[in-house]
C-alpha cells in the first residue's frame, strides 16, 4: 500500500517520494498493442472471451436479401482496414444513481458572467467551434475499405429501421441518408459486426430522435458494432445502451466514432457489465440550458458516459459539455463504476460538469458489481474500479455548479496523470482532484490545477509533482477553457519527469512529451 499524502497548506508543488507507476495498462481487445486496432472492432475480427480465455473468430461475409425495406449493394473487393488510420486516434451500471455528493450544497447559485453565459450551446456545430483551438486529431476513416454488404435507408423508413437491421447479414453497413429519423421504439442491433453511419459522413445531417420512458434510442446487443457520423438528440431516457448487464447478453468491441449526443435525459452512453473492449472517440456529448429548463430541474441523472462493470474501454478525444444540474448534484461527465477495469480516459475536453471524471463510486456491497479475482488490490469484492489511466484531459468550469474535476472513489491501482483542471468559481467546489474511501489506492502525478487536491476518508494515494495553485496567465484563455500553456507557466514547464507509460508520452494534442515533461495536459 502506498503512502497516503494529505493536502496541506497551499504550495506550488505537492510532492511525495516514490511514485509507483506499475499500473496495469492493458489496452483491450479492441485496440490493444500487439492485438486489435479499431479495425478489429469494425471488421468482426477477434473477440476475447474472458470467461474461458479462448478467442472466437467469425466466418466470411455472406450476401443475403435484406428484405423490401432497404436498398442493398454488395462490395466484393473490400480489403482489410488500414490500421494507419487508427494510429491517428490511438497514439500513444445497470442503474442510474443520483451522482456524486456535494459536501457544501448550501448557498445560491452565483450569477454567471457574460463570458460564462457565452458558453451555453444548443447545437453540436457550436461544439465544433468550442474546439477551434485544439488541432483536429481525428482522421477520417476509410470506410470504403471496410464496407461489404451495403444497405440504404432514408427518414421515411424510420419506422422500419429495426426490420432493415434484422434482415442484414453480419458485417453489413447501413448508410443513413440526410434527415431526421423519428423513432417511437428503440433501434436495437442484434446482428454481429453491423456498421451504422451517415451516408454523407456529416453527423450534423443525420439525426435520430426518439424515445419512450425507460428505453434508449439505440440499444446494442451484438459484438463488434460500429456507430459513426450521426447525431442522437432529445432522448427521454438513455440515448445509447450497450449490453444488458450479464455475461450472456453483452456486446463486445463496440465502437462510437464521430457521433454527437445532445440533451439526453439520462446517460449519453450507458455500457453495461461484461460488454468489454469498447471505444468512444472523436465525439461530442452536450447538455443545454434549454433541457434544464424543460425538465424543471429534474436532472439528477444527467450522466455523460456511464461505464458500469466493463473492462478495456478507451474514451479519447471527446468533447463533453454541460453535464450539470444547476445547484443540484448529478452524475459525472465520465463515470466508471460497479466493477470497471483497465479503462483509459485520454485527451478529452470537459466543460462545465458537476463532476468531470469519476473513477469508482463507493465500496458498499453491491450484488451488481463485477468482481475480479486476479487484481493487485487484494479482495476486490467491494472495489468499484480497478486499474486504468486518466491522463491528458482538460476539465474547465465557468460557474459555481462544480464539485470536482477528477474523483477516485473506491478505485485502486489507477493512474491520474497530466490533467489540467481550471475552475473560475471555487465558491462551492470541493476539490480539483480527490481520492476517497479507505479501499482507494491511486497514483496522482503531474497534474495542473488552480484548486486543492484532497484526500478524504482515509484513502491512499501516491502524489508527485502536482501544482494546485496555477495562475490564470499560465494558460491561453482560462475563461473559455483553452488550457494550453503560455510562457508564463514557468513552474509547470519542464517540471516533471516523463512517465514512460501508454497515454502519458504524448500530450492532449498528440505532441510527444520531452523529458523532463511539462506538468498538466499540454506540452508546450
PDB file of C-alpha atoms in Angstrom, residues 154-437:
ATOM      1  CA  UNK A 154     -33.960   7.413 -45.506  1.00  0.00           C
ATOM      2  CA  UNK A 155     -36.086   9.234 -42.903  1.00  0.00           C
ATOM      3  CA  UNK A 156     -39.315   7.932 -44.439  1.00  0.00           C
ATOM      4  CA  UNK A 157     -38.182   4.444 -43.424  1.00  0.00           C
ATOM      5  CA  UNK A 158     -37.570   5.334 -39.772  1.00  0.00           C
ATOM      6  CA  UNK A 159     -40.324   3.036 -38.526  1.00  0.00           C
ATOM      7  CA  UNK A 160     -38.785   0.134 -40.434  1.00  0.00           C
ATOM      8  CA  UNK A 161     -35.147   0.534 -39.409  1.00  0.00           C
ATOM      9  CA  UNK A 162     -35.336  -2.382 -36.966  1.00  0.00           C
ATOM     10  CA  UNK A 163     -36.598  -4.658 -39.729  1.00  0.00           C
ATOM     11  CA  UNK A 164     -33.813  -3.491 -42.036  1.00  0.00           C
ATOM     12  CA  UNK A 165     -31.188  -4.257 -39.404  1.00  0.00           C
ATOM     13  CA  UNK A 166     -32.750  -7.605 -38.500  1.00  0.00           C
ATOM     14  CA  UNK A 167     -32.520  -8.673 -42.124  1.00  0.00           C
ATOM     15  CA  UNK A 168     -28.936  -7.543 -42.587  1.00  0.00           C
ATOM     16  CA  UNK A 169     -26.064 -10.037 -42.761  1.00  0.00           C
ATOM     17  CA  UNK A 170     -23.174  -9.959 -40.329  1.00  0.00           C
ATOM     18  CA  UNK A 171     -20.796  -7.136 -41.105  1.00  0.00           C
ATOM     19  CA  UNK A 172     -23.244  -5.137 -43.217  1.00  0.00           C
ATOM     20  CA  UNK A 173     -23.226  -1.344 -43.320  1.00  0.00           C
ATOM     21  CA  UNK A 174     -26.423   0.690 -43.042  1.00  0.00           C
ATOM     22  CA  UNK A 175     -25.991   4.107 -44.660  1.00  0.00           C
ATOM     23  CA  UNK A 176     -28.484   6.676 -43.401  1.00  0.00           C
ATOM     24  CA  UNK A 177     -29.463   9.434 -45.795  1.00  0.00           C
ATOM     25  CA  UNK A 178     -29.738  13.004 -44.527  1.00  0.00           C
ATOM     26  CA  UNK A 179     -32.677  13.953 -42.361  1.00  0.00           C
ATOM     27  CA  UNK A 180     -34.372  13.422 -39.013  1.00  0.00           C
ATOM     28  CA  UNK A 181     -35.386   9.879 -38.054  1.00  0.00           C
ATOM     29  CA  UNK A 182     -38.229   9.823 -35.514  1.00  0.00           C
ATOM     30  CA  UNK A 183     -38.109   6.555 -33.559  1.00  0.00           C
ATOM     31  CA  UNK A 184     -41.044   5.512 -31.389  1.00  0.00           C
ATOM     32  CA  UNK A 185     -39.286   2.346 -30.192  1.00  0.00           C
ATOM     33  CA  UNK A 186     -35.592   1.631 -29.544  1.00  0.00           C
ATOM     34  CA  UNK A 187     -33.420   0.923 -32.546  1.00  0.00           C
ATOM     35  CA  UNK A 188     -31.978  -2.436 -31.478  1.00  0.00           C
ATOM     36  CA  UNK A 189     -28.925  -4.032 -33.094  1.00  0.00           C
ATOM     37  CA  UNK A 190     -28.671  -7.787 -32.581  1.00  0.00           C
ATOM     38  CA  UNK A 191     -26.527  -8.758 -35.579  1.00  0.00           C
ATOM     39  CA  UNK A 192     -22.795  -9.021 -35.157  1.00  0.00           C
ATOM     40  CA  UNK A 193     -20.485  -6.599 -36.917  1.00  0.00           C
ATOM     41  CA  UNK A 194     -23.028  -4.078 -38.199  1.00  0.00           C
ATOM     42  CA  UNK A 195     -21.944  -0.543 -39.037  1.00  0.00           C
ATOM     43  CA  UNK A 196     -24.481   2.292 -38.914  1.00  0.00           C
ATOM     44  CA  UNK A 197     -23.339   5.662 -40.218  1.00  0.00           C
ATOM     45  CA  UNK A 198     -24.338   8.725 -42.205  1.00  0.00           C
ATOM     46  CA  UNK A 199     -24.104   8.354 -45.964  1.00  0.00           C
ATOM     47  CA  UNK A 200     -22.794  11.924 -46.184  1.00  0.00           C
ATOM     48  CA  UNK A 201     -20.218  11.404 -43.440  1.00  0.00           C
ATOM     49  CA  UNK A 202     -21.578  14.539 -41.727  1.00  0.00           C
ATOM     50  CA  UNK A 203     -23.026  13.847 -38.290  1.00  0.00           C
ATOM     51  CA  UNK A 204     -24.953  17.152 -38.346  1.00  0.00           C
ATOM     52  CA  UNK A 205     -27.106  15.918 -41.212  1.00  0.00           C
ATOM     53  CA  UNK A 206     -28.415  12.632 -39.760  1.00  0.00           C
ATOM     54  CA  UNK A 207     -30.390  12.946 -36.526  1.00  0.00           C
ATOM     55  CA  UNK A 208     -32.040  10.135 -34.581  1.00  0.00           C
ATOM     56  CA  UNK A 209     -34.746  11.345 -32.216  1.00  0.00           C
ATOM     57  CA  UNK A 210     -36.914   9.282 -30.027  1.00  0.00           C
ATOM     58  CA  UNK A 211     -37.755   7.762 -27.018  1.00  0.00           C
ATOM     59  CA  UNK A 212     -40.095   6.445 -24.536  1.00  0.00           C
ATOM     60  CA  UNK A 213     -39.655   6.236 -20.766  1.00  0.00           C
ATOM     61  CA  UNK A 214     -37.210   3.537 -19.663  1.00  0.00           C
ATOM     62  CA  UNK A 215     -35.993   2.822 -23.187  1.00  0.00           C
ATOM     63  CA  UNK A 216     -32.964   4.118 -25.085  1.00  0.00           C
ATOM     64  CA  UNK A 217     -32.946   5.485 -28.603  1.00  0.00           C
ATOM     65  CA  UNK A 218     -30.276   2.950 -29.591  1.00  0.00           C
ATOM     66  CA  UNK A 219     -29.626  -0.445 -27.978  1.00  0.00           C
ATOM     67  CA  UNK A 220     -26.595  -2.535 -28.971  1.00  0.00           C
ATOM     68  CA  UNK A 221     -26.838  -6.246 -28.183  1.00  0.00           C
ATOM     69  CA  UNK A 222     -24.250  -7.716 -30.568  1.00  0.00           C
ATOM     70  CA  UNK A 223     -20.460  -7.785 -30.790  1.00  0.00           C
ATOM     71  CA  UNK A 224     -18.315  -5.547 -32.973  1.00  0.00           C
ATOM     72  CA  UNK A 225     -20.944  -2.958 -33.826  1.00  0.00           C
ATOM     73  CA  UNK A 226     -19.828   0.490 -35.000  1.00  0.00           C
ATOM     74  CA  UNK A 227     -21.872   3.699 -34.854  1.00  0.00           C
ATOM     75  CA  UNK A 228     -20.390   6.678 -36.685  1.00  0.00           C
ATOM     76  CA  UNK A 229     -21.093  10.161 -38.003  1.00  0.00           C
ATOM     77  CA  UNK A 230     -24.619  10.708 -36.720  1.00  0.00           C
ATOM     78  CA  UNK A 231     -26.457  12.634 -34.001  1.00  0.00           C
ATOM     79  CA  UNK A 232     -28.852  11.378 -31.332  1.00  0.00           C
ATOM     80  CA  UNK A 233     -30.810  14.036 -29.505  1.00  0.00           C
ATOM     81  CA  UNK A 234     -33.701  14.671 -27.116  1.00  0.00           C
ATOM     82  CA  UNK A 235     -33.891  11.113 -25.795  1.00  0.00           C
ATOM     83  CA  UNK A 236     -36.392  10.606 -22.997  1.00  0.00           C
ATOM     84  CA  UNK A 237     -34.105   8.083 -21.267  1.00  0.00           C
ATOM     85  CA  UNK A 238     -30.558   6.961 -22.113  1.00  0.00           C
ATOM     86  CA  UNK A 239     -29.511   7.875 -25.622  1.00  0.00           C
ATOM     87  CA  UNK A 240     -27.491   4.671 -26.109  1.00  0.00           C
ATOM     88  CA  UNK A 241     -27.220   1.424 -24.162  1.00  0.00           C
ATOM     89  CA  UNK A 242     -24.622  -1.297 -24.742  1.00  0.00           C
ATOM     90  CA  UNK A 243     -25.465  -4.785 -23.458  1.00  0.00           C
ATOM     91  CA  UNK A 244     -27.973  -5.867 -20.835  1.00  0.00           C
ATOM     92  CA  UNK A 245     -25.602  -6.316 -17.907  1.00  0.00           C
ATOM     93  CA  UNK A 246     -24.895 -10.044 -17.807  1.00  0.00           C
ATOM     94  CA  UNK A 247     -22.388 -12.411 -19.398  1.00  0.00           C
ATOM     95  CA  UNK A 248     -24.863 -13.925 -21.844  1.00  0.00           C
ATOM     96  CA  UNK A 249     -26.304 -10.609 -23.028  1.00  0.00           C
ATOM     97  CA  UNK A 250     -23.196  -8.492 -23.500  1.00  0.00           C
ATOM     98  CA  UNK A 251     -21.798  -6.682 -26.521  1.00  0.00           C
ATOM     99  CA  UNK A 252     -18.025  -6.682 -27.015  1.00  0.00           C
ATOM    100  CA  UNK A 253     -15.953  -4.421 -29.217  1.00  0.00           C
ATOM    101  CA  UNK A 254     -18.458  -1.586 -29.676  1.00  0.00           C
ATOM    102  CA  UNK A 255     -17.144   1.499 -31.483  1.00  0.00           C
ATOM    103  CA  UNK A 256     -18.585   5.019 -31.322  1.00  0.00           C
ATOM    104  CA  UNK A 257     -16.735   7.369 -33.657  1.00  0.00           C
ATOM    105  CA  UNK A 258     -17.643  10.925 -34.635  1.00  0.00           C
ATOM    106  CA  UNK A 259     -21.105  10.881 -33.078  1.00  0.00           C
ATOM    107  CA  UNK A 260     -22.983  13.626 -31.262  1.00  0.00           C
ATOM    108  CA  UNK A 261     -25.455  13.187 -28.408  1.00  0.00           C
ATOM    109  CA  UNK A 262     -27.469  16.248 -27.391  1.00  0.00           C
ATOM    110  CA  UNK A 263     -29.864  16.631 -24.464  1.00  0.00           C
ATOM    111  CA  UNK A 264     -30.294  13.066 -23.296  1.00  0.00           C
ATOM    112  CA  UNK A 265     -32.302  12.979 -20.067  1.00  0.00           C
ATOM    113  CA  UNK A 266     -30.239  10.144 -18.588  1.00  0.00           C
ATOM    114  CA  UNK A 267     -26.901   8.801 -19.816  1.00  0.00           C
ATOM    115  CA  UNK A 268     -25.492   9.725 -23.194  1.00  0.00           C
ATOM    116  CA  UNK A 269     -23.942   6.246 -23.405  1.00  0.00           C
ATOM    117  CA  UNK A 270     -24.521   3.536 -20.806  1.00  0.00           C
ATOM    118  CA  UNK A 271     -22.259   0.491 -21.232  1.00  0.00           C
ATOM    119  CA  UNK A 272     -23.415  -2.374 -19.025  1.00  0.00           C
ATOM    120  CA  UNK A 273     -21.433  -5.116 -17.313  1.00  0.00           C
ATOM    121  CA  UNK A 274     -19.391  -7.616 -19.346  1.00  0.00           C
ATOM    122  CA  UNK A 275     -19.635  -5.574 -22.555  1.00  0.00           C
ATOM    123  CA  UNK A 276     -15.864  -5.247 -22.890  1.00  0.00           C
ATOM    124  CA  UNK A 277     -13.349  -3.728 -25.268  1.00  0.00           C
ATOM    125  CA  UNK A 278     -15.210  -0.634 -26.476  1.00  0.00           C
ATOM    126  CA  UNK A 279     -14.077   2.659 -27.958  1.00  0.00           C
ATOM    127  CA  UNK A 280     -15.651   6.124 -27.694  1.00  0.00           C
ATOM    128  CA  UNK A 281     -13.656   8.598 -29.767  1.00  0.00           C
ATOM    129  CA  UNK A 282     -13.835  11.900 -31.603  1.00  0.00           C
ATOM    130  CA  UNK A 283     -17.399  12.565 -30.437  1.00  0.00           C
ATOM    131  CA  UNK A 284     -19.449  15.269 -28.724  1.00  0.00           C
ATOM    132  CA  UNK A 285     -21.822  14.955 -25.752  1.00  0.00           C
ATOM    133  CA  UNK A 286     -23.834  18.024 -24.752  1.00  0.00           C
ATOM    134  CA  UNK A 287     -26.471  19.143 -22.236  1.00  0.00           C
ATOM    135  CA  UNK A 288     -28.020  22.563 -22.798  1.00  0.00           C
ATOM    136  CA  UNK A 289     -29.702  25.079 -20.517  1.00  0.00           C
ATOM    137  CA  UNK A 290     -32.815  24.561 -22.618  1.00  0.00           C
ATOM    138  CA  UNK A 291     -33.043  20.956 -21.398  1.00  0.00           C
ATOM    139  CA  UNK A 292     -32.554  22.004 -17.773  1.00  0.00           C
ATOM    140  CA  UNK A 293     -35.424  24.465 -18.148  1.00  0.00           C
ATOM    141  CA  UNK A 294     -37.666  21.919 -19.866  1.00  0.00           C
ATOM    142  CA  UNK A 295     -37.078  19.336 -17.136  1.00  0.00           C
ATOM    143  CA  UNK A 296     -37.754  21.844 -14.375  1.00  0.00           C
ATOM    144  CA  UNK A 297     -34.517  20.954 -12.628  1.00  0.00           C
ATOM    145  CA  UNK A 298     -35.212  17.196 -12.661  1.00  0.00           C
ATOM    146  CA  UNK A 299     -31.731  16.417 -13.887  1.00  0.00           C
ATOM    147  CA  UNK A 300     -30.146  14.296 -11.157  1.00  0.00           C
ATOM    148  CA  UNK A 301     -29.417  11.562 -13.701  1.00  0.00           C
ATOM    149  CA  UNK A 302     -27.593  13.761 -16.219  1.00  0.00           C
ATOM    150  CA  UNK A 303     -24.780  11.303 -16.786  1.00  0.00           C
ATOM    151  CA  UNK A 304     -22.450  11.673 -19.711  1.00  0.00           C
ATOM    152  CA  UNK A 305     -20.652   8.392 -20.336  1.00  0.00           C
ATOM    153  CA  UNK A 306     -21.595   5.729 -17.783  1.00  0.00           C
ATOM    154  CA  UNK A 307     -19.319   2.696 -17.948  1.00  0.00           C
ATOM    155  CA  UNK A 308     -20.548   0.122 -15.458  1.00  0.00           C
ATOM    156  CA  UNK A 309     -18.885  -3.251 -14.878  1.00  0.00           C
ATOM    157  CA  UNK A 310     -16.952  -3.209 -18.163  1.00  0.00           C
ATOM    158  CA  UNK A 311     -13.239  -3.542 -18.882  1.00  0.00           C
ATOM    159  CA  UNK A 312     -10.750  -2.437 -21.516  1.00  0.00           C
ATOM    160  CA  UNK A 313     -12.685   0.539 -22.848  1.00  0.00           C
ATOM    161  CA  UNK A 314     -10.960   3.587 -24.268  1.00  0.00           C
ATOM    162  CA  UNK A 315     -12.508   7.075 -24.116  1.00  0.00           C
ATOM    163  CA  UNK A 316     -10.435   9.511 -26.149  1.00  0.00           C
ATOM    164  CA  UNK A 317     -10.605  12.863 -27.932  1.00  0.00           C
ATOM    165  CA  UNK A 318     -14.185  13.699 -26.993  1.00  0.00           C
ATOM    166  CA  UNK A 319     -15.921  16.923 -26.003  1.00  0.00           C
ATOM    167  CA  UNK A 320     -18.309  16.610 -23.031  1.00  0.00           C
ATOM    168  CA  UNK A 321     -20.172  19.742 -22.062  1.00  0.00           C
ATOM    169  CA  UNK A 322     -22.865  20.928 -19.693  1.00  0.00           C
ATOM    170  CA  UNK A 323     -23.332  17.816 -17.526  1.00  0.00           C
ATOM    171  CA  UNK A 324     -24.536  19.767 -14.508  1.00  0.00           C
ATOM    172  CA  UNK A 325     -27.883  20.304 -12.822  1.00  0.00           C
ATOM    173  CA  UNK A 326     -27.732  23.883 -11.661  1.00  0.00           C
ATOM    174  CA  UNK A 327     -27.197  23.819  -7.912  1.00  0.00           C
ATOM    175  CA  UNK A 328     -28.056  20.120  -7.562  1.00  0.00           C
ATOM    176  CA  UNK A 329     -25.828  17.053  -7.619  1.00  0.00           C
ATOM    177  CA  UNK A 330     -25.844  14.952 -10.755  1.00  0.00           C
ATOM    178  CA  UNK A 331     -23.749  12.314 -12.481  1.00  0.00           C
ATOM    179  CA  UNK A 332     -20.232  12.881 -13.832  1.00  0.00           C
ATOM    180  CA  UNK A 333     -19.347  13.611 -17.429  1.00  0.00           C
ATOM    181  CA  UNK A 334     -17.424  10.319 -17.441  1.00  0.00           C
ATOM    182  CA  UNK A 335     -18.248   7.747 -14.771  1.00  0.00           C
ATOM    183  CA  UNK A 336     -16.553   4.398 -14.139  1.00  0.00           C
ATOM    184  CA  UNK A 337     -18.248   2.177 -11.577  1.00  0.00           C
ATOM    185  CA  UNK A 338     -19.702  -1.155 -10.441  1.00  0.00           C
ATOM    186  CA  UNK A 339     -16.598  -3.144 -11.306  1.00  0.00           C
ATOM    187  CA  UNK A 340     -14.903  -1.381 -14.205  1.00  0.00           C
ATOM    188  CA  UNK A 341     -11.313  -2.328 -15.018  1.00  0.00           C
ATOM    189  CA  UNK A 342      -8.451  -1.057 -17.184  1.00  0.00           C
ATOM    190  CA  UNK A 343     -10.356   1.898 -18.626  1.00  0.00           C
ATOM    191  CA  UNK A 344      -8.349   4.556 -20.462  1.00  0.00           C
ATOM    192  CA  UNK A 345      -9.720   8.108 -20.359  1.00  0.00           C
ATOM    193  CA  UNK A 346      -7.392  10.160 -22.534  1.00  0.00           C
ATOM    194  CA  UNK A 347      -7.248  13.598 -24.158  1.00  0.00           C
ATOM    195  CA  UNK A 348     -10.846  14.668 -23.609  1.00  0.00           C
ATOM    196  CA  UNK A 349     -12.176  18.215 -23.144  1.00  0.00           C
ATOM    197  CA  UNK A 350     -14.790  18.502 -20.377  1.00  0.00           C
ATOM    198  CA  UNK A 351     -16.655  21.790 -19.923  1.00  0.00           C
ATOM    199  CA  UNK A 352     -19.000  22.849 -17.111  1.00  0.00           C
ATOM    200  CA  UNK A 353     -19.555  19.491 -15.401  1.00  0.00           C
ATOM    201  CA  UNK A 354     -20.772  18.783 -11.890  1.00  0.00           C
ATOM    202  CA  UNK A 355     -18.015  16.184 -11.701  1.00  0.00           C
ATOM    203  CA  UNK A 356     -15.629  15.780 -14.602  1.00  0.00           C
ATOM    204  CA  UNK A 357     -14.329  12.200 -14.353  1.00  0.00           C
ATOM    205  CA  UNK A 358     -15.219   9.836 -11.527  1.00  0.00           C
ATOM    206  CA  UNK A 359     -13.362   6.555 -11.119  1.00  0.00           C
ATOM    207  CA  UNK A 360     -15.492   4.387  -8.849  1.00  0.00           C
ATOM    208  CA  UNK A 361     -18.495   5.304  -6.736  1.00  0.00           C
ATOM    209  CA  UNK A 362     -18.492   3.511  -3.381  1.00  0.00           C
ATOM    210  CA  UNK A 363     -17.407   0.337  -1.588  1.00  0.00           C
ATOM    211  CA  UNK A 364     -20.851  -0.622  -0.319  1.00  0.00           C
ATOM    212  CA  UNK A 365     -21.705  -4.251  -1.018  1.00  0.00           C
ATOM    213  CA  UNK A 366     -23.450  -4.380  -4.385  1.00  0.00           C
ATOM    214  CA  UNK A 367     -24.753  -7.592  -5.996  1.00  0.00           C
ATOM    215  CA  UNK A 368     -24.438  -5.952  -9.424  1.00  0.00           C
ATOM    216  CA  UNK A 369     -20.724  -5.241  -9.027  1.00  0.00           C
ATOM    217  CA  UNK A 370     -18.412  -7.196 -11.309  1.00  0.00           C
ATOM    218  CA  UNK A 371     -15.712  -8.886  -9.231  1.00  0.00           C
ATOM    219  CA  UNK A 372     -12.192  -9.794 -10.342  1.00  0.00           C
ATOM    220  CA  UNK A 373     -10.135 -12.423  -8.531  1.00  0.00           C
ATOM    221  CA  UNK A 374      -6.736 -11.550 -10.002  1.00  0.00           C
ATOM    222  CA  UNK A 375      -6.402  -7.896  -9.043  1.00  0.00           C
ATOM    223  CA  UNK A 376      -3.359  -6.286  -7.410  1.00  0.00           C
ATOM    224  CA  UNK A 377      -5.782  -4.829  -4.887  1.00  0.00           C
ATOM    225  CA  UNK A 378      -6.445  -7.868  -2.734  1.00  0.00           C
ATOM    226  CA  UNK A 379     -10.097  -8.601  -2.047  1.00  0.00           C
ATOM    227  CA  UNK A 380     -11.850  -6.849  -4.910  1.00  0.00           C
ATOM    228  CA  UNK A 381     -15.415  -7.622  -3.893  1.00  0.00           C
ATOM    229  CA  UNK A 382     -16.022  -4.034  -2.809  1.00  0.00           C
ATOM    230  CA  UNK A 383     -13.738  -2.219  -5.278  1.00  0.00           C
ATOM    231  CA  UNK A 384     -15.652  -0.209  -7.853  1.00  0.00           C
ATOM    232  CA  UNK A 385     -12.809   0.420 -10.312  1.00  0.00           C
ATOM    233  CA  UNK A 386      -9.543  -1.444 -10.883  1.00  0.00           C
ATOM    234  CA  UNK A 387      -6.560  -0.113 -12.814  1.00  0.00           C
ATOM    235  CA  UNK A 388      -6.734   2.148 -15.823  1.00  0.00           C
ATOM    236  CA  UNK A 389      -5.439   5.611 -16.591  1.00  0.00           C
ATOM    237  CA  UNK A 390      -6.939   9.106 -16.627  1.00  0.00           C
ATOM    238  CA  UNK A 391      -4.496  11.338 -18.485  1.00  0.00           C
ATOM    239  CA  UNK A 392      -4.121  14.429 -20.650  1.00  0.00           C
ATOM    240  CA  UNK A 393      -7.648  15.745 -20.126  1.00  0.00           C
ATOM    241  CA  UNK A 394      -8.790  19.380 -19.906  1.00  0.00           C
ATOM    242  CA  UNK A 395     -11.534  19.981 -17.320  1.00  0.00           C
ATOM    243  CA  UNK A 396     -12.951  23.507 -17.128  1.00  0.00           C
ATOM    244  CA  UNK A 397     -15.816  25.015 -15.143  1.00  0.00           C
ATOM    245  CA  UNK A 398     -17.116  28.546 -15.625  1.00  0.00           C
ATOM    246  CA  UNK A 399     -19.600  28.594 -12.749  1.00  0.00           C
ATOM    247  CA  UNK A 400     -20.302  27.529  -9.178  1.00  0.00           C
ATOM    248  CA  UNK A 401     -22.104  24.279 -10.041  1.00  0.00           C
ATOM    249  CA  UNK A 402     -18.838  22.369  -9.827  1.00  0.00           C
ATOM    250  CA  UNK A 403     -17.906  19.698  -7.314  1.00  0.00           C
ATOM    251  CA  UNK A 404     -14.631  18.203  -8.534  1.00  0.00           C
ATOM    252  CA  UNK A 405     -12.611  17.712 -11.687  1.00  0.00           C
ATOM    253  CA  UNK A 406     -11.437  14.133 -11.116  1.00  0.00           C
ATOM    254  CA  UNK A 407     -12.578  11.852  -8.292  1.00  0.00           C
ATOM    255  CA  UNK A 408     -11.258   8.404  -7.365  1.00  0.00           C
ATOM    256  CA  UNK A 409     -13.754   6.724  -5.048  1.00  0.00           C
ATOM    257  CA  UNK A 410     -13.281   3.031  -4.274  1.00  0.00           C
ATOM    258  CA  UNK A 411     -10.664   2.848  -7.005  1.00  0.00           C
ATOM    259  CA  UNK A 412      -7.348   1.021  -6.871  1.00  0.00           C
ATOM    260  CA  UNK A 413      -4.201   0.857  -8.993  1.00  0.00           C
ATOM    261  CA  UNK A 414      -5.378   3.778 -11.137  1.00  0.00           C
ATOM    262  CA  UNK A 415      -3.050   6.421 -12.591  1.00  0.00           C
ATOM    263  CA  UNK A 416      -4.289  10.029 -12.692  1.00  0.00           C
ATOM    264  CA  UNK A 417      -1.649  11.992 -14.568  1.00  0.00           C
ATOM    265  CA  UNK A 418      -1.057  15.071 -16.727  1.00  0.00           C
ATOM    266  CA  UNK A 419      -4.537  16.543 -16.429  1.00  0.00           C
ATOM    267  CA  UNK A 420      -5.270  20.289 -16.393  1.00  0.00           C
ATOM    268  CA  UNK A 421      -8.246  21.446 -14.321  1.00  0.00           C
ATOM    269  CA  UNK A 422      -9.317  25.088 -14.089  1.00  0.00           C
ATOM    270  CA  UNK A 423     -12.387  26.448 -12.327  1.00  0.00           C
ATOM    271  CA  UNK A 424     -13.467  30.084 -12.463  1.00  0.00           C
ATOM    272  CA  UNK A 425     -15.591  29.879  -9.303  1.00  0.00           C
ATOM    273  CA  UNK A 426     -14.494  27.998  -6.157  1.00  0.00           C
ATOM    274  CA  UNK A 427     -17.452  29.048  -4.008  1.00  0.00           C
ATOM    275  CA  UNK A 428     -18.944  25.551  -3.834  1.00  0.00           C
ATOM    276  CA  UNK A 429     -16.123  23.483  -5.244  1.00  0.00           C
ATOM    277  CA  UNK A 430     -14.797  20.689  -3.060  1.00  0.00           C
ATOM    278  CA  UNK A 431     -11.617  19.795  -4.935  1.00  0.00           C
ATOM    279  CA  UNK A 432      -9.852  19.691  -8.264  1.00  0.00           C
ATOM    280  CA  UNK A 433      -8.730  16.097  -7.747  1.00  0.00           C
ATOM    281  CA  UNK A 434      -9.742  13.903  -4.830  1.00  0.00           C
ATOM    282  CA  UNK A 435      -9.325  10.334  -3.623  1.00  0.00           C
ATOM    283  CA  UNK A 436     -11.878   8.909  -1.228  1.00  0.00           C
ATOM    284  CA  UNK A 437     -12.718   5.709   0.659  1.00  0.00           C
TER     285      UNK A 437
END
